PDB file of C-alpha atoms in Angstrom:
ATOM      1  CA  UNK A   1      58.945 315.855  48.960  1.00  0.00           C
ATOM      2  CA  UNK A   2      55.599 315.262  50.977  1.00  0.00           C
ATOM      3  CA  UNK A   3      55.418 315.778  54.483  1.00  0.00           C
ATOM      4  CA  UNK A   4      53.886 312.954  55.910  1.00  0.00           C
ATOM      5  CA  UNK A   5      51.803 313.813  59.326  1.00  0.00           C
ATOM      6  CA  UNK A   6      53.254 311.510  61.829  1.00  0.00           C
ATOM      7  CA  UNK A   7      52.108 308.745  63.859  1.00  0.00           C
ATOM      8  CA  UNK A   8      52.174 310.140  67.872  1.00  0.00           C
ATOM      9  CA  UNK A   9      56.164 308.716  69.215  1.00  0.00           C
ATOM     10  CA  UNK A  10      56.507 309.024  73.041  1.00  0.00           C
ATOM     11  CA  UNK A  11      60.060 310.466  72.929  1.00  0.00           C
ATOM     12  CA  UNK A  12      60.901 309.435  76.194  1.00  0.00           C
ATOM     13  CA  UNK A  13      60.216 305.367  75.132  1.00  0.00           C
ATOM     14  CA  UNK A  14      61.891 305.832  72.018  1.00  0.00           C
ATOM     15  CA  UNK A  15      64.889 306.905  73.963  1.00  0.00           C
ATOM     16  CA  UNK A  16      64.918 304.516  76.306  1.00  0.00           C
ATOM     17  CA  UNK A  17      64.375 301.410  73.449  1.00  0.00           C
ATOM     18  CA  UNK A  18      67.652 303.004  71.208  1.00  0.00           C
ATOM     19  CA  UNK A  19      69.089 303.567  74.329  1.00  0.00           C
ATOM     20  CA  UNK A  20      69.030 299.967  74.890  1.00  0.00           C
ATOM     21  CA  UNK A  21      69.513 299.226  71.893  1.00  0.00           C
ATOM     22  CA  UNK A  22      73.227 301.020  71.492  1.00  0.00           C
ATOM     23  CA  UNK A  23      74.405 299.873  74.590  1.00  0.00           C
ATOM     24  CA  UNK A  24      73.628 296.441  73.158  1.00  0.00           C
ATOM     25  CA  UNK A  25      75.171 297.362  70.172  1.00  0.00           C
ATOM     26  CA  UNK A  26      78.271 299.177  72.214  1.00  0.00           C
ATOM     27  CA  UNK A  27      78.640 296.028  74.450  1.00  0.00           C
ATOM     28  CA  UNK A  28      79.259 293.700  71.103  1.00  0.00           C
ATOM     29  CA  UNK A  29      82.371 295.931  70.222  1.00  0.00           C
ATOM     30  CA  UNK A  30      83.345 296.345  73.435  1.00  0.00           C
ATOM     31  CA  UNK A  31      83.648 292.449  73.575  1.00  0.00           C
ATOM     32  CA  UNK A  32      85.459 292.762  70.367  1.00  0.00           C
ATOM     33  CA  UNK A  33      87.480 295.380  71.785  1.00  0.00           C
ATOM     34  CA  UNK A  34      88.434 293.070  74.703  1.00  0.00           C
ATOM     35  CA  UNK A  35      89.392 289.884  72.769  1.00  0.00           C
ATOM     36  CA  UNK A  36      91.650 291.851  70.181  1.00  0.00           C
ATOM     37  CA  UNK A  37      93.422 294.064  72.553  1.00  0.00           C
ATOM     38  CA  UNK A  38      97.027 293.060  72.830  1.00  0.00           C
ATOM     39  CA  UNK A  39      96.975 293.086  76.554  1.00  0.00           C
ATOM     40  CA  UNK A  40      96.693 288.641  76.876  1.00  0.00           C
ATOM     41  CA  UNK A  41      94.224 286.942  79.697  1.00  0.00           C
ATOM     42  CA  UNK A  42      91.615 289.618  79.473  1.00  0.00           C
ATOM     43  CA  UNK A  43      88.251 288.690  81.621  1.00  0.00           C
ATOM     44  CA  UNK A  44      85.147 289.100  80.521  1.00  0.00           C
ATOM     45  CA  UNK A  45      84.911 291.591  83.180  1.00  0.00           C
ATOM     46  CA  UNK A  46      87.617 293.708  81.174  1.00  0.00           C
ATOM     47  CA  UNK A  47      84.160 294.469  78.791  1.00  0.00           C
ATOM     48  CA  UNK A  48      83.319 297.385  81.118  1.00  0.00           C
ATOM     49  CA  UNK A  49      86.251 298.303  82.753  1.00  0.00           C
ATOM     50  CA  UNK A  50      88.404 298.931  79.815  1.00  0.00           C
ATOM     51  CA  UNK A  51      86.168 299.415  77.104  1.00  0.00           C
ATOM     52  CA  UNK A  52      82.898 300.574  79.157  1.00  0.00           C
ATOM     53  CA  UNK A  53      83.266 303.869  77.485  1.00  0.00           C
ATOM     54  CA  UNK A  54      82.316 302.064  74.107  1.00  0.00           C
ATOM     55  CA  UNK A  55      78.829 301.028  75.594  1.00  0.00           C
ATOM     56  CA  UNK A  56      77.919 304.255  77.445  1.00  0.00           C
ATOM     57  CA  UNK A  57      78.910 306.410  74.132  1.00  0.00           C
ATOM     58  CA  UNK A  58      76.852 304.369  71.861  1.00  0.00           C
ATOM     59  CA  UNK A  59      73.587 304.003  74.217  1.00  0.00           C
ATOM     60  CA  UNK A  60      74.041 307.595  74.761  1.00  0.00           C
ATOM     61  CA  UNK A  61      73.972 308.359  70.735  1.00  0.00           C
ATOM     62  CA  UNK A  62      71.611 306.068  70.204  1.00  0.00           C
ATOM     63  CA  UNK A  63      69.125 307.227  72.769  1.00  0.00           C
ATOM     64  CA  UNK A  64      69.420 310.736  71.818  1.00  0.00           C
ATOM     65  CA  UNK A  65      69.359 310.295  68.249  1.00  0.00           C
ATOM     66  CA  UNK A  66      65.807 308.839  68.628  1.00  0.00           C
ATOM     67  CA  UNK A  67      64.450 311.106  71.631  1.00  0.00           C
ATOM     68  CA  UNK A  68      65.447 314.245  69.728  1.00  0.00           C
ATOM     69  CA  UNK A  69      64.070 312.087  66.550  1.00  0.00           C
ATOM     70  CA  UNK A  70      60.584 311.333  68.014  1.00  0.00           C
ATOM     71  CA  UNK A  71      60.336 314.681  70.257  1.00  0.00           C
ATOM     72  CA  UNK A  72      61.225 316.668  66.425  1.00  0.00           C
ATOM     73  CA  UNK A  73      58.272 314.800  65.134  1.00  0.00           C
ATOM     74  CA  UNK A  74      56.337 316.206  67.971  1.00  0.00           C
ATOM     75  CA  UNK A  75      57.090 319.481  67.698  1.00  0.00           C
ATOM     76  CA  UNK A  76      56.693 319.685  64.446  1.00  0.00           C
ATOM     77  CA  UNK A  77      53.666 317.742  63.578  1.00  0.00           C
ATOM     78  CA  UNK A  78      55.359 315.724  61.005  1.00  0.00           C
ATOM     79  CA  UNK A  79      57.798 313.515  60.371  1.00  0.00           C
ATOM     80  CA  UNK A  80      60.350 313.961  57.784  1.00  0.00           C
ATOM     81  CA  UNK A  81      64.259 314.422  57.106  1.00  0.00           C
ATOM     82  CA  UNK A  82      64.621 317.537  58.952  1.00  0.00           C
ATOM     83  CA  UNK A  83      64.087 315.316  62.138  1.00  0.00           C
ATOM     84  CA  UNK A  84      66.557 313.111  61.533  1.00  0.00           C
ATOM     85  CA  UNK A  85      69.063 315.970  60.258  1.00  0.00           C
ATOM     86  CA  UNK A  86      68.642 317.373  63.702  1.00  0.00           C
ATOM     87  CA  UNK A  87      68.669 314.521  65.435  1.00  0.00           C
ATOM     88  CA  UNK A  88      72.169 313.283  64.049  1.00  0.00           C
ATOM     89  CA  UNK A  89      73.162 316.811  64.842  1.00  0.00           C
ATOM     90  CA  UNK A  90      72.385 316.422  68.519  1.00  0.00           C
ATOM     91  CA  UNK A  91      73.762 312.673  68.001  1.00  0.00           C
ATOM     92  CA  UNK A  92      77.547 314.265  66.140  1.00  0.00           C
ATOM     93  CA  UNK A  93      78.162 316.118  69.292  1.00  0.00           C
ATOM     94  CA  UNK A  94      78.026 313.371  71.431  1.00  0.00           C
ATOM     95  CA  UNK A  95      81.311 311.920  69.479  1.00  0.00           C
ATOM     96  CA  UNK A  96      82.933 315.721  70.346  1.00  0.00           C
ATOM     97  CA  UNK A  97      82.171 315.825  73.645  1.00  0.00           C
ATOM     98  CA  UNK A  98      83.213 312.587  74.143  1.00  0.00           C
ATOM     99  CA  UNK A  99      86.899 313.603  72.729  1.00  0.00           C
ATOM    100  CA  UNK A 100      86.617 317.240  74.585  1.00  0.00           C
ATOM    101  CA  UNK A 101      86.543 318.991  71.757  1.00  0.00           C
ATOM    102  CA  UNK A 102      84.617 321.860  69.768  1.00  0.00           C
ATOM    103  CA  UNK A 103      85.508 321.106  66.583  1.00  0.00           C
ATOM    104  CA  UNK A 104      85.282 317.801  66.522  1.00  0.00           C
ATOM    105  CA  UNK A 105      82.056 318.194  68.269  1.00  0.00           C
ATOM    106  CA  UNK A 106      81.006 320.462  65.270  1.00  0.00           C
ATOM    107  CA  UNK A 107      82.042 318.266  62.557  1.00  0.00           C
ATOM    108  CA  UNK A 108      79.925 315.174  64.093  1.00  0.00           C
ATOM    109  CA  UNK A 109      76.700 317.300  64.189  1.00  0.00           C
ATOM    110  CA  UNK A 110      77.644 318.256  60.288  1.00  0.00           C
ATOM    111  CA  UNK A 111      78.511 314.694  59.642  1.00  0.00           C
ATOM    112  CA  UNK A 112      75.603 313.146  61.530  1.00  0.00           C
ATOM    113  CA  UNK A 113      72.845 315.503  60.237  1.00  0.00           C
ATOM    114  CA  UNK A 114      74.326 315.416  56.891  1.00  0.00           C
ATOM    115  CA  UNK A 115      74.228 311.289  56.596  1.00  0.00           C
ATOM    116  CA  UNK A 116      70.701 310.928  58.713  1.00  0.00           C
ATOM    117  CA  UNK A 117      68.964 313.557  56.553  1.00  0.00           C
ATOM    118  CA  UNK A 118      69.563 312.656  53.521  1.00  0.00           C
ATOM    119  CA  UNK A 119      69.259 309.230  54.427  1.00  0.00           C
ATOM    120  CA  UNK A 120      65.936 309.993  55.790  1.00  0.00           C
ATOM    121  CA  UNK A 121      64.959 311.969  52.567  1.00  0.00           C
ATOM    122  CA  UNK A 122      66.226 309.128  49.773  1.00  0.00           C
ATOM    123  CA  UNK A 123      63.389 306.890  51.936  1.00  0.00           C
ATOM    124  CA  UNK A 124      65.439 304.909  54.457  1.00  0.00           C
ATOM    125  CA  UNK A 125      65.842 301.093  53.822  1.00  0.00           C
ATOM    126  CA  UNK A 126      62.153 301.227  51.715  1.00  0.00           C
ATOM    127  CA  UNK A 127      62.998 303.753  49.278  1.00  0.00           C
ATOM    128  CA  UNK A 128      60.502 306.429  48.422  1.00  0.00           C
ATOM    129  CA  UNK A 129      59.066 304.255  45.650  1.00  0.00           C
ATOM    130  CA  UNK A 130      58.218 301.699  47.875  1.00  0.00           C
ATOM    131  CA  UNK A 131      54.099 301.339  47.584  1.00  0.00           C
ATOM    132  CA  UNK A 132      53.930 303.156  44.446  1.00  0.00           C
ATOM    133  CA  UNK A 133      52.218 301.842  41.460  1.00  0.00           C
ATOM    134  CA  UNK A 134      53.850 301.815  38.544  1.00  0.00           C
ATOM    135  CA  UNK A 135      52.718 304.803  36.942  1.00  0.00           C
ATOM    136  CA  UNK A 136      53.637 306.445  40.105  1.00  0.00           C
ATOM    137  CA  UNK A 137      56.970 305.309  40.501  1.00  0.00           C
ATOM    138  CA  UNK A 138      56.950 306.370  36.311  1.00  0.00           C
ATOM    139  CA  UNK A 139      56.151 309.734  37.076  1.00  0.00           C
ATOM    140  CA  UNK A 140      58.270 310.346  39.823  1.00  0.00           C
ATOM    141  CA  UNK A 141      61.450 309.725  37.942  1.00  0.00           C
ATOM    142  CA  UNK A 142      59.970 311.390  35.540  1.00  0.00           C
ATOM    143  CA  UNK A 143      60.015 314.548  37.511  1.00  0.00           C
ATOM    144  CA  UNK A 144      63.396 314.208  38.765  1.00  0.00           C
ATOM    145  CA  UNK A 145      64.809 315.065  35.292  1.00  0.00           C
ATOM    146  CA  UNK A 146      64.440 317.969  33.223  1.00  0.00           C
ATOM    147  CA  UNK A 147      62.829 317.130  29.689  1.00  0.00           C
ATOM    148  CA  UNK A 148      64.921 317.728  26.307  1.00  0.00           C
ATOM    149  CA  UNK A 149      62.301 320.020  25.544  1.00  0.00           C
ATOM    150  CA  UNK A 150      62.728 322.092  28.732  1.00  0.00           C
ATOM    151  CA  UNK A 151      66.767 322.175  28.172  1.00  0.00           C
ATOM    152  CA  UNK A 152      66.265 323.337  24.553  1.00  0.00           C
ATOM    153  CA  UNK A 153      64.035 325.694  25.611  1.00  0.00           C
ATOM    154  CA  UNK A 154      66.534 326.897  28.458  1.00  0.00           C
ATOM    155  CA  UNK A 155      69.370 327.117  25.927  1.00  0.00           C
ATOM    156  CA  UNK A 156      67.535 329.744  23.688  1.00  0.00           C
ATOM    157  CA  UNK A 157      66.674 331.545  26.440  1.00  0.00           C
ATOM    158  CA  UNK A 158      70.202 332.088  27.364  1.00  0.00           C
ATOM    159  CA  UNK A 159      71.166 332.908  23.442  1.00  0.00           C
ATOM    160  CA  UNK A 160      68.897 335.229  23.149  1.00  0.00           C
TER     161      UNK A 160
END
């Protein structure tokens, strides 16, 4: 795994644009939420007072998932899958304090970091081939796998 050096992320606009982003994303269920709820004759006005808490939670996930994301990076000085790992972590416990509860809050930081970081690590939606040459890409796999000659090797090893 390398660690790339990272490009310089203000985490406060990177907050603010997934911020936006998930209460876009929250306001799309919520509209769902509205025209599938049995209650008849809902109003489109019904999007934020029934189901408001749909948009807030998701801009709030979203916006702290990529503030803690880009303000990681920062820290750090680079920007790999231990970011995102803690970033889903801070993201989880949004879903647990949302439901008032420790546990739950837990298990959505476990969940969260578990899913974002290894996301993160197998490359995202590019992959970690993606750019390699052949021969590259070759000798990756190639070092993902222990050779027949190394096993054999480790088997007599362990008879001996």
């Amino acid at each position: 795994m390398t660690n790339e050096t990272h490009e310089k992320r203000d985490w406060k606009l990177e907050a603010a644009k997934y911020t936006l982003g998930g209460a876009g994303a929250g306001l799309f269920v919520s509209a769902f939420q509205t025209a599938y709820s049995p209650r008849k004759g809902g109003k489109a006005s019904d999007i934020f007072k029934r189901f408001g808490g749909t948009v807030t939670f998701m801009a709030a996930m979203g916006g702290i998932f990529a503030g803690v994301d880009a303000a990681m990076a920062e820290v750090r000085g680079q920007d790999d899958y231990v970011n995102s790992a803690v970033a889903g972590c801070a993201a989880g416990l949004i879903a647990g304090i949302r439901k008032r509860s420790i546990p739950a809050a837990l298990g959505g930081c476990a969940f969260f970091a578990t899913a974002m970081g290894s996301y993160e690590m197998s490359g995202g939606f590019e992959g970690k081939m993606h750019g390699m040459s052949r021969d590259e890409r070759d000798e990756y796999r190639a070092g993902l796998f222990a050779s027949t000659e190394d096993m054999k090797k480790t088997m007599l090893e362990k008879e001996a």
